[in-house]
PDB file of C-alpha atoms and ligand atoms in Angstrom:
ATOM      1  CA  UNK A   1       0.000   0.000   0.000  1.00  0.00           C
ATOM      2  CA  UNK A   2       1.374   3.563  -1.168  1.00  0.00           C
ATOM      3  CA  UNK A   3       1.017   5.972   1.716  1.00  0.00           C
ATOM      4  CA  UNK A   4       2.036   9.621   1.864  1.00  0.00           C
ATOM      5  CA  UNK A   5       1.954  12.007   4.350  1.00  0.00           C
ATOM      6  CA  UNK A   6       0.756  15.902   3.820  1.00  0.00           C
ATOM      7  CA  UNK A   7       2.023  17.649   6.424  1.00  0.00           C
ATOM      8  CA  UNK A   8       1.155  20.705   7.235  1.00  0.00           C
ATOM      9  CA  UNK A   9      -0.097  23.810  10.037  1.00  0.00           C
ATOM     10  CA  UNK A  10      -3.190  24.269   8.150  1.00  0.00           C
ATOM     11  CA  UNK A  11      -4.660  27.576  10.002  1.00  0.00           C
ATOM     12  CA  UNK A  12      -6.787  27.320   8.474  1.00  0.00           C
ATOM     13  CA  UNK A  13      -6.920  25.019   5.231  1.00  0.00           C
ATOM     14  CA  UNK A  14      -7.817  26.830   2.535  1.00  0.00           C
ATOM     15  CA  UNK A  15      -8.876  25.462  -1.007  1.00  0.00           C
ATOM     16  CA  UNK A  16      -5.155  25.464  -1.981  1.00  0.00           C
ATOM     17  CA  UNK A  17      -4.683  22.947   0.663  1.00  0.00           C
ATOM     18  CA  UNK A  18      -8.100  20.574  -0.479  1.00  0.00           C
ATOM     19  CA  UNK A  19      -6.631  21.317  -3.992  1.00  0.00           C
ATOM     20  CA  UNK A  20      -3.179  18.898  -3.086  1.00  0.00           C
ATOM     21  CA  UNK A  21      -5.272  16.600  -0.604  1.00  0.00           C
ATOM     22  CA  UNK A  22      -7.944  15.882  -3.158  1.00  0.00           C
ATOM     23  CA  UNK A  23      -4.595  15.086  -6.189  1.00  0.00           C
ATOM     24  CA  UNK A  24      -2.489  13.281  -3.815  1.00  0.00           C
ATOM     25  CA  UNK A  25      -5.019  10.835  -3.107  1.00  0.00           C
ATOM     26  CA  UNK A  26      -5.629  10.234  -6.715  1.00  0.00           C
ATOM     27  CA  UNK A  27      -1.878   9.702  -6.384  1.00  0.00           C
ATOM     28  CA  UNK A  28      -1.631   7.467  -3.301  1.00  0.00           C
ATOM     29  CA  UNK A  29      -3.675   4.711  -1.322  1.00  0.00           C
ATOM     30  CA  UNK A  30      -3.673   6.469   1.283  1.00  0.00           C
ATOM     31  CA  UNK A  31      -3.407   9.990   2.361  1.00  0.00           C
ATOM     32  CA  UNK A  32      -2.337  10.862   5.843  1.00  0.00           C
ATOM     33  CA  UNK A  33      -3.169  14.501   6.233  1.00  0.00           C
ATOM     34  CA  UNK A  34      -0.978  15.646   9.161  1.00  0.00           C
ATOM     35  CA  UNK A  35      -1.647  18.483  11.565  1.00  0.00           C
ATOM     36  CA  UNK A  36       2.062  19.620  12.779  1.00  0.00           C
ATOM     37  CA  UNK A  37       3.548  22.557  14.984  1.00  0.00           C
ATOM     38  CA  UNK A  38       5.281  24.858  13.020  1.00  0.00           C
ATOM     39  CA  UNK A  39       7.180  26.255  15.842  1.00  0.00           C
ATOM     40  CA  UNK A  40       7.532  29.805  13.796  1.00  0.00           C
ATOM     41  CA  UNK A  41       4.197  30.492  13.651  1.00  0.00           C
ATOM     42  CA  UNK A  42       1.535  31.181  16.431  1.00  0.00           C
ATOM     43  CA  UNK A  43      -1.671  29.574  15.317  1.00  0.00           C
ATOM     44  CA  UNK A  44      -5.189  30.971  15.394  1.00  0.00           C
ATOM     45  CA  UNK A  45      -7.256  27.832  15.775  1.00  0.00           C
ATOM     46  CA  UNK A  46      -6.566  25.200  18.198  1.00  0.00           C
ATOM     47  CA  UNK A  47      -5.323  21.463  17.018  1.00  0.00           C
ATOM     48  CA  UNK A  48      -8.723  20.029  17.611  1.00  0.00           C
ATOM     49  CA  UNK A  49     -10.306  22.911  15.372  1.00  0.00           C
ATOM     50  CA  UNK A  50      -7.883  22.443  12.739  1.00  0.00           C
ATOM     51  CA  UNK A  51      -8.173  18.626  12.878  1.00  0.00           C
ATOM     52  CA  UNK A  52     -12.022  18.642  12.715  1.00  0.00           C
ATOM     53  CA  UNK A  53     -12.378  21.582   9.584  1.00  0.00           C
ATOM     54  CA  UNK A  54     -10.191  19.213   7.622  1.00  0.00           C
ATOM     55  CA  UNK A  55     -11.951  16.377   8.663  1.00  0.00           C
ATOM     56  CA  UNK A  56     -15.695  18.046   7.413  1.00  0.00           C
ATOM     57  CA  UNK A  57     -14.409  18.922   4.152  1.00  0.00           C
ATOM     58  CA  UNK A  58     -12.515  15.534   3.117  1.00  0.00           C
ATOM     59  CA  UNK A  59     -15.029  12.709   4.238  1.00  0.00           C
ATOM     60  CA  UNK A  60     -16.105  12.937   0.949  1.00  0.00           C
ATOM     61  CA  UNK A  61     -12.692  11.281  -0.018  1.00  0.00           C
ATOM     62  CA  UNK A  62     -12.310   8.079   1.090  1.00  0.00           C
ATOM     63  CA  UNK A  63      -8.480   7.245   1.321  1.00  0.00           C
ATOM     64  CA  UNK A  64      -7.933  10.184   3.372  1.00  0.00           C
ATOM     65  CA  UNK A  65      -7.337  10.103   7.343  1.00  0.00           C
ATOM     66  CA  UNK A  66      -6.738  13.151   9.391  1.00  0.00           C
ATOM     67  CA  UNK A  67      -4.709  13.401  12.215  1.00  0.00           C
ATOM     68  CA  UNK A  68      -2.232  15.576  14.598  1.00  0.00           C
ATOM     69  CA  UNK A  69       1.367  15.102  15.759  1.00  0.00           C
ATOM     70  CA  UNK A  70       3.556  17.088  18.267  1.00  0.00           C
ATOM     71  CA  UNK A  71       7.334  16.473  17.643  1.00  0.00           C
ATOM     72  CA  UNK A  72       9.234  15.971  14.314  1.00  0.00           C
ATOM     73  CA  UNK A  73       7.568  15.264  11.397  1.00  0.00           C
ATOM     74  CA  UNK A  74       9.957  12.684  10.539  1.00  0.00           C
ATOM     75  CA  UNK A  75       9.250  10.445  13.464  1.00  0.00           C
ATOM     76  CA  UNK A  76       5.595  10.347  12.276  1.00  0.00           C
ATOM     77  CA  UNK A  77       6.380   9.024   8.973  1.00  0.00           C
ATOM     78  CA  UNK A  78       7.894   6.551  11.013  1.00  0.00           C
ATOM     79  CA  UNK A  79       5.702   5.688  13.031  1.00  0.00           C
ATOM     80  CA  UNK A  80       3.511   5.512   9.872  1.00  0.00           C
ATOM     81  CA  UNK A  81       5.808   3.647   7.831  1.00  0.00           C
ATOM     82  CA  UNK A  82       5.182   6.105   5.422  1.00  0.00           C
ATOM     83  CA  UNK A  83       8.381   7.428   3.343  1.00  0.00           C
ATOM     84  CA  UNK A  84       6.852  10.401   1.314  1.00  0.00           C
ATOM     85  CA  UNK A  85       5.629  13.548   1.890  1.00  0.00           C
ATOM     86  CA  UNK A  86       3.685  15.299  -0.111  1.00  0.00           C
ATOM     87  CA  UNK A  87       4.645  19.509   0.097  1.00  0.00           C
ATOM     88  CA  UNK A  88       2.322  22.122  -2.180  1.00  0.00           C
ATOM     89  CA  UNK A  89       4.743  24.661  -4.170  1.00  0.00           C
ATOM     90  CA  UNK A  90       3.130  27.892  -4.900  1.00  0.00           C
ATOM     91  CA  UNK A  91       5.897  30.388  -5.623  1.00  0.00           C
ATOM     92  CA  UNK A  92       9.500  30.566  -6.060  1.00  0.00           C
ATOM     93  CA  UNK A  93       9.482  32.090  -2.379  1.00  0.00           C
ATOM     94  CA  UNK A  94       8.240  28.708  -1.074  1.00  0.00           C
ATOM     95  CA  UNK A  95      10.894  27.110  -3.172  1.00  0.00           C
ATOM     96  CA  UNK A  96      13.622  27.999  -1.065  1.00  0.00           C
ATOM     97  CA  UNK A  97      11.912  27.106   2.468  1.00  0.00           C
ATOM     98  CA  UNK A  98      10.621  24.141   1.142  1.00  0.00           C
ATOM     99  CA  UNK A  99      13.929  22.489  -0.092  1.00  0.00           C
ATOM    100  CA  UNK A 100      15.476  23.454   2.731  1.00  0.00           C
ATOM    101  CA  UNK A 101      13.311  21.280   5.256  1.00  0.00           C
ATOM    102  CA  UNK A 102      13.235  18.354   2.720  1.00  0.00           C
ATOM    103  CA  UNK A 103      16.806  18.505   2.944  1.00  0.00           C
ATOM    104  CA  UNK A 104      16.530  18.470   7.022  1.00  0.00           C
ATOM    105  CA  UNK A 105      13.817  15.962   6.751  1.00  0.00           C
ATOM    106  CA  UNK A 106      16.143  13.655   4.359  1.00  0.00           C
ATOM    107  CA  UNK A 107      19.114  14.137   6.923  1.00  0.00           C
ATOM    108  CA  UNK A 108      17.186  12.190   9.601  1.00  0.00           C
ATOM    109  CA  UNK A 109      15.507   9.870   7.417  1.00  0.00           C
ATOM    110  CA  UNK A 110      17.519   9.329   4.778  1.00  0.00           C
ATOM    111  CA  UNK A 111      14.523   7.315   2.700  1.00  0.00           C
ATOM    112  CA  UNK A 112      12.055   9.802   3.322  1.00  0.00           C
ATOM    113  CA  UNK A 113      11.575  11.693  -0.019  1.00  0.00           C
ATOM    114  CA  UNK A 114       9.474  14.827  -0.233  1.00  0.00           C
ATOM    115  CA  UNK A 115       7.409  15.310  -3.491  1.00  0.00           C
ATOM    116  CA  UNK A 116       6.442  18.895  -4.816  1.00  0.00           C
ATOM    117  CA  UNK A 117       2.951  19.277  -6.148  1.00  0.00           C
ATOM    118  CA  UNK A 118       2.631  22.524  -8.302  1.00  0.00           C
ATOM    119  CA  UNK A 119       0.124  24.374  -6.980  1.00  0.00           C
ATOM    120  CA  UNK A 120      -3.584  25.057  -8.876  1.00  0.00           C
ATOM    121  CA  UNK A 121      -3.068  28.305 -10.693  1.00  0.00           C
ATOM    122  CA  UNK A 122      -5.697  30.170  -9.148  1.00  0.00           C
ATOM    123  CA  UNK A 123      -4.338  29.379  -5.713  1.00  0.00           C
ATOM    124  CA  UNK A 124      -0.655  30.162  -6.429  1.00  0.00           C
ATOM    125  CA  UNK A 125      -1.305  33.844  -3.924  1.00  0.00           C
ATOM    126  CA  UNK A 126      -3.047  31.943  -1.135  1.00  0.00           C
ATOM    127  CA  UNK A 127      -2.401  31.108   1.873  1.00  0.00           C
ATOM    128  CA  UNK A 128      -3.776  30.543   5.457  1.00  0.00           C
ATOM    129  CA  UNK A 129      -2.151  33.699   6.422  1.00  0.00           C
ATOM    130  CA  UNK A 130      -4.050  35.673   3.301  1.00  0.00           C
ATOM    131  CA  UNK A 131      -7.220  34.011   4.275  1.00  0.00           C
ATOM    132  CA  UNK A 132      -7.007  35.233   7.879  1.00  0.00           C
ATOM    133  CA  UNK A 133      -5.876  38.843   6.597  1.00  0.00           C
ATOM    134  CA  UNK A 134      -9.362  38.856   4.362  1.00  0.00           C
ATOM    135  CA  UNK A 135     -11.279  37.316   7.124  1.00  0.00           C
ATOM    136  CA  UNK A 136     -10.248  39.665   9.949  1.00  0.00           C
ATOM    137  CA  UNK A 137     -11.241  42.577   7.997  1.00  0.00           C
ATOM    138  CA  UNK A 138     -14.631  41.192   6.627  1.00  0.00           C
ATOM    139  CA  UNK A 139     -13.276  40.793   2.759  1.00  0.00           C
ATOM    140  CA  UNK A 140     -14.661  38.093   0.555  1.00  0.00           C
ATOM    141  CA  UNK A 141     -13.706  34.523   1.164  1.00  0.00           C
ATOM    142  CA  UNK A 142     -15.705  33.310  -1.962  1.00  0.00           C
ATOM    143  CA  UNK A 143     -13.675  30.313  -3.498  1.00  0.00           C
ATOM    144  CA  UNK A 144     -10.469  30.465  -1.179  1.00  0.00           C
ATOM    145  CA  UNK A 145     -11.903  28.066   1.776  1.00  0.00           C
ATOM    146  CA  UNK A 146     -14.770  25.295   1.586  1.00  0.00           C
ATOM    147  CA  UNK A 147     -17.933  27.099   1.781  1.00  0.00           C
ATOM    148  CA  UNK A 148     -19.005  24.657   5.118  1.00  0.00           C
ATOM    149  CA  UNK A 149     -16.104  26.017   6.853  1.00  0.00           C
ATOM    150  CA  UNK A 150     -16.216  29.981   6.043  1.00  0.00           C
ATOM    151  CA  UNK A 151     -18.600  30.696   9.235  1.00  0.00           C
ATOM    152  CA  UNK A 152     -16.186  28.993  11.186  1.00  0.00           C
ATOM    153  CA  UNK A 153     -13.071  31.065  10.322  1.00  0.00           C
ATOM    154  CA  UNK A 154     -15.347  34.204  10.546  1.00  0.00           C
ATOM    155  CA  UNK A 155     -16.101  33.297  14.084  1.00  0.00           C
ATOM    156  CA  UNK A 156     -12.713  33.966  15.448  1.00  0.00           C
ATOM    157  CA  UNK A 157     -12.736  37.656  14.337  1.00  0.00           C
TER     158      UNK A 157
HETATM  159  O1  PNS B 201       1.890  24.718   6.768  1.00  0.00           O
HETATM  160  P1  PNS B 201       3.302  24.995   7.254  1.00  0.00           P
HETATM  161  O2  PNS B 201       3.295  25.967   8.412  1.00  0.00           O
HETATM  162  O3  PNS B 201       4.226  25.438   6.140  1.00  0.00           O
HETATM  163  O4  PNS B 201       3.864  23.576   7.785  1.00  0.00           O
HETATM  164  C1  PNS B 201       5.165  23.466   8.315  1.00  0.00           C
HETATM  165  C2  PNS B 201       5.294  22.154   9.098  1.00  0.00           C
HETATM  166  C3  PNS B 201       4.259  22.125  10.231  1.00  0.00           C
HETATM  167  C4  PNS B 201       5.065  20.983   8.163  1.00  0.00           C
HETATM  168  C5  PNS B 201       6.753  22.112   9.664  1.00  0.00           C
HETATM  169  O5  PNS B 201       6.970  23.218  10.485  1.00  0.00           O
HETATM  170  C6  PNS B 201       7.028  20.815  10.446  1.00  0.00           C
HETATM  171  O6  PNS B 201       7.300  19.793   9.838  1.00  0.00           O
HETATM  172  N1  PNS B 201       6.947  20.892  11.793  1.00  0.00           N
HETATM  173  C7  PNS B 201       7.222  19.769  12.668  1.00  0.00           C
HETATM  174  C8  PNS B 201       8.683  19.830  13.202  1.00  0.00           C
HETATM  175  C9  PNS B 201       9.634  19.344  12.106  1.00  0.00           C
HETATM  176  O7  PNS B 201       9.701  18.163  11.830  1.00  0.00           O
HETATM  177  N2  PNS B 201      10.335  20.298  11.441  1.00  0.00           N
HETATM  178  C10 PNS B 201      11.145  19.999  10.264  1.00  0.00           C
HETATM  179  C11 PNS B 201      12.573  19.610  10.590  1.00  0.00           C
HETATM  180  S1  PNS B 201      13.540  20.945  11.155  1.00  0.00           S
END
Protein backbone atom coordinates (compact mmCIF):
# COMPACT_ATOMS: atom_id res chain seq x y z
CA UNK A 1 0.00 0.00 0.00
CA UNK A 2 1.37 3.56 -1.17
CA UNK A 3 1.02 5.97 1.72
CA UNK A 4 2.04 9.62 1.86
CA UNK A 5 1.95 12.01 4.35
CA UNK A 6 0.76 15.90 3.82
CA UNK A 7 2.02 17.65 6.42
CA UNK A 8 1.15 20.70 7.24
CA UNK A 9 -0.10 23.81 10.04
CA UNK A 10 -3.19 24.27 8.15
CA UNK A 11 -4.66 27.58 10.00
CA UNK A 12 -6.79 27.32 8.47
CA UNK A 13 -6.92 25.02 5.23
CA UNK A 14 -7.82 26.83 2.53
CA UNK A 15 -8.88 25.46 -1.01
CA UNK A 16 -5.16 25.46 -1.98
CA UNK A 17 -4.68 22.95 0.66
CA UNK A 18 -8.10 20.57 -0.48
CA UNK A 19 -6.63 21.32 -3.99
CA UNK A 20 -3.18 18.90 -3.09
CA UNK A 21 -5.27 16.60 -0.60
CA UNK A 22 -7.94 15.88 -3.16
CA UNK A 23 -4.59 15.09 -6.19
CA UNK A 24 -2.49 13.28 -3.81
CA UNK A 25 -5.02 10.84 -3.11
CA UNK A 26 -5.63 10.23 -6.71
CA UNK A 27 -1.88 9.70 -6.38
CA UNK A 28 -1.63 7.47 -3.30
CA UNK A 29 -3.67 4.71 -1.32
CA UNK A 30 -3.67 6.47 1.28
CA UNK A 31 -3.41 9.99 2.36
CA UNK A 32 -2.34 10.86 5.84
CA UNK A 33 -3.17 14.50 6.23
CA UNK A 34 -0.98 15.65 9.16
CA UNK A 35 -1.65 18.48 11.57
CA UNK A 36 2.06 19.62 12.78
CA UNK A 37 3.55 22.56 14.98
CA UNK A 38 5.28 24.86 13.02
CA UNK A 39 7.18 26.26 15.84
CA UNK A 40 7.53 29.81 13.80
CA UNK A 41 4.20 30.49 13.65
CA UNK A 42 1.53 31.18 16.43
CA UNK A 43 -1.67 29.57 15.32
CA UNK A 44 -5.19 30.97 15.39
CA UNK A 45 -7.26 27.83 15.78
CA UNK A 46 -6.57 25.20 18.20
CA UNK A 47 -5.32 21.46 17.02
CA UNK A 48 -8.72 20.03 17.61
CA UNK A 49 -10.31 22.91 15.37
CA UNK A 50 -7.88 22.44 12.74
CA UNK A 51 -8.17 18.63 12.88
CA UNK A 52 -12.02 18.64 12.71
CA UNK A 53 -12.38 21.58 9.58
CA UNK A 54 -10.19 19.21 7.62
CA UNK A 55 -11.95 16.38 8.66
CA UNK A 56 -15.70 18.05 7.41
CA UNK A 57 -14.41 18.92 4.15
CA UNK A 58 -12.52 15.53 3.12
CA UNK A 59 -15.03 12.71 4.24
CA UNK A 60 -16.10 12.94 0.95
CA UNK A 61 -12.69 11.28 -0.02
CA UNK A 62 -12.31 8.08 1.09
CA UNK A 63 -8.48 7.24 1.32
CA UNK A 64 -7.93 10.18 3.37
CA UNK A 65 -7.34 10.10 7.34
CA UNK A 66 -6.74 13.15 9.39
CA UNK A 67 -4.71 13.40 12.21
CA UNK A 68 -2.23 15.58 14.60
CA UNK A 69 1.37 15.10 15.76
CA UNK A 70 3.56 17.09 18.27
CA UNK A 71 7.33 16.47 17.64
CA UNK A 72 9.23 15.97 14.31
CA UNK A 73 7.57 15.26 11.40
CA UNK A 74 9.96 12.68 10.54
CA UNK A 75 9.25 10.44 13.46
CA UNK A 76 5.59 10.35 12.28
CA UNK A 77 6.38 9.02 8.97
CA UNK A 78 7.89 6.55 11.01
CA UNK A 79 5.70 5.69 13.03
CA UNK A 80 3.51 5.51 9.87
CA UNK A 81 5.81 3.65 7.83
CA UNK A 82 5.18 6.11 5.42
CA UNK A 83 8.38 7.43 3.34
CA UNK A 84 6.85 10.40 1.31
CA UNK A 85 5.63 13.55 1.89
CA UNK A 86 3.69 15.30 -0.11
CA UNK A 87 4.65 19.51 0.10
CA UNK A 88 2.32 22.12 -2.18
CA UNK A 89 4.74 24.66 -4.17
CA UNK A 90 3.13 27.89 -4.90
CA UNK A 91 5.90 30.39 -5.62
CA UNK A 92 9.50 30.57 -6.06
CA UNK A 93 9.48 32.09 -2.38
CA UNK A 94 8.24 28.71 -1.07
CA UNK A 95 10.89 27.11 -3.17
CA UNK A 96 13.62 28.00 -1.06
CA UNK A 97 11.91 27.11 2.47
CA UNK A 98 10.62 24.14 1.14
CA UNK A 99 13.93 22.49 -0.09
CA UNK A 100 15.48 23.45 2.73
CA UNK A 101 13.31 21.28 5.26
CA UNK A 102 13.24 18.35 2.72
CA UNK A 103 16.81 18.50 2.94
CA UNK A 104 16.53 18.47 7.02
CA UNK A 105 13.82 15.96 6.75
CA UNK A 106 16.14 13.66 4.36
CA UNK A 107 19.11 14.14 6.92
CA UNK A 108 17.19 12.19 9.60
CA UNK A 109 15.51 9.87 7.42
CA UNK A 110 17.52 9.33 4.78
CA UNK A 111 14.52 7.32 2.70
CA UNK A 112 12.06 9.80 3.32
CA UNK A 113 11.58 11.69 -0.02
CA UNK A 114 9.47 14.83 -0.23
CA UNK A 115 7.41 15.31 -3.49
CA UNK A 116 6.44 18.89 -4.82
CA UNK A 117 2.95 19.28 -6.15
CA UNK A 118 2.63 22.52 -8.30
CA UNK A 119 0.12 24.37 -6.98
CA UNK A 120 -3.58 25.06 -8.88
CA UNK A 121 -3.07 28.31 -10.69
CA UNK A 122 -5.70 30.17 -9.15
CA UNK A 123 -4.34 29.38 -5.71
CA UNK A 124 -0.65 30.16 -6.43
CA UNK A 125 -1.31 33.84 -3.92
CA UNK A 126 -3.05 31.94 -1.14
CA UNK A 127 -2.40 31.11 1.87
CA UNK A 128 -3.78 30.54 5.46
CA UNK A 129 -2.15 33.70 6.42
CA UNK A 130 -4.05 35.67 3.30
CA UNK A 131 -7.22 34.01 4.28
CA UNK A 132 -7.01 35.23 7.88
CA UNK A 133 -5.88 38.84 6.60
CA UNK A 134 -9.36 38.86 4.36
CA UNK A 135 -11.28 37.32 7.12
CA UNK A 136 -10.25 39.66 9.95
CA UNK A 137 -11.24 42.58 8.00
CA UNK A 138 -14.63 41.19 6.63
CA UNK A 139 -13.28 40.79 2.76
CA UNK A 140 -14.66 38.09 0.56
CA UNK A 141 -13.71 34.52 1.16
CA UNK A 142 -15.70 33.31 -1.96
CA UNK A 143 -13.67 30.31 -3.50
CA UNK A 144 -10.47 30.47 -1.18
CA UNK A 145 -11.90 28.07 1.78
CA UNK A 146 -14.77 25.30 1.59
CA UNK A 147 -17.93 27.10 1.78
CA UNK A 148 -19.01 24.66 5.12
CA UNK A 149 -16.10 26.02 6.85
CA UNK A 150 -16.22 29.98 6.04
CA UNK A 151 -18.60 30.70 9.23
CA UNK A 152 -16.19 28.99 11.19
CA UNK A 153 -13.07 31.07 10.32
CA UNK A 154 -15.35 34.20 10.55
CA UNK A 155 -16.10 33.30 14.08
CA UNK A 156 -12.71 33.97 15.45
CA UNK A 157 -12.74 37.66 14.34
O1 LIG B 1 1.89 24.72 6.77
P1 LIG B 1 3.30 25.00 7.25
O2 LIG B 1 3.30 25.97 8.41
O3 LIG B 1 4.23 25.44 6.14
O4 LIG B 1 3.86 23.58 7.78
C1 LIG B 1 5.17 23.47 8.31
C2 LIG B 1 5.29 22.15 9.10
C3 LIG B 1 4.26 22.13 10.23
C4 LIG B 1 5.06 20.98 8.16
C5 LIG B 1 6.75 22.11 9.66
O5 LIG B 1 6.97 23.22 10.49
C6 LIG B 1 7.03 20.82 10.45
O6 LIG B 1 7.30 19.79 9.84
N1 LIG B 1 6.95 20.89 11.79
C7 LIG B 1 7.22 19.77 12.67
C8 LIG B 1 8.68 19.83 13.20
C9 LIG B 1 9.63 19.34 12.11
O7 LIG B 1 9.70 18.16 11.83
N2 LIG B 1 10.34 20.30 11.44
C10 LIG B 1 11.15 20.00 10.26
C11 LIG B 1 12.57 19.61 10.59
S1 LIG B 1 13.54 20.94 11.15
Amino acid sequence: MKIAVYPGSFDPLTNGHLDIITRSSKLFDKVLVTVLTNSTKQPLFSVEERLDLIRRTTKHLKNVEVESFSGLLVNFAKEKNCNVLIKGLRVVSDFEYEFQMALANKSQMPELETLFLPSAQEYMFLSSSIVKELARYHGDLTGLVPPEIEQDIRNKF
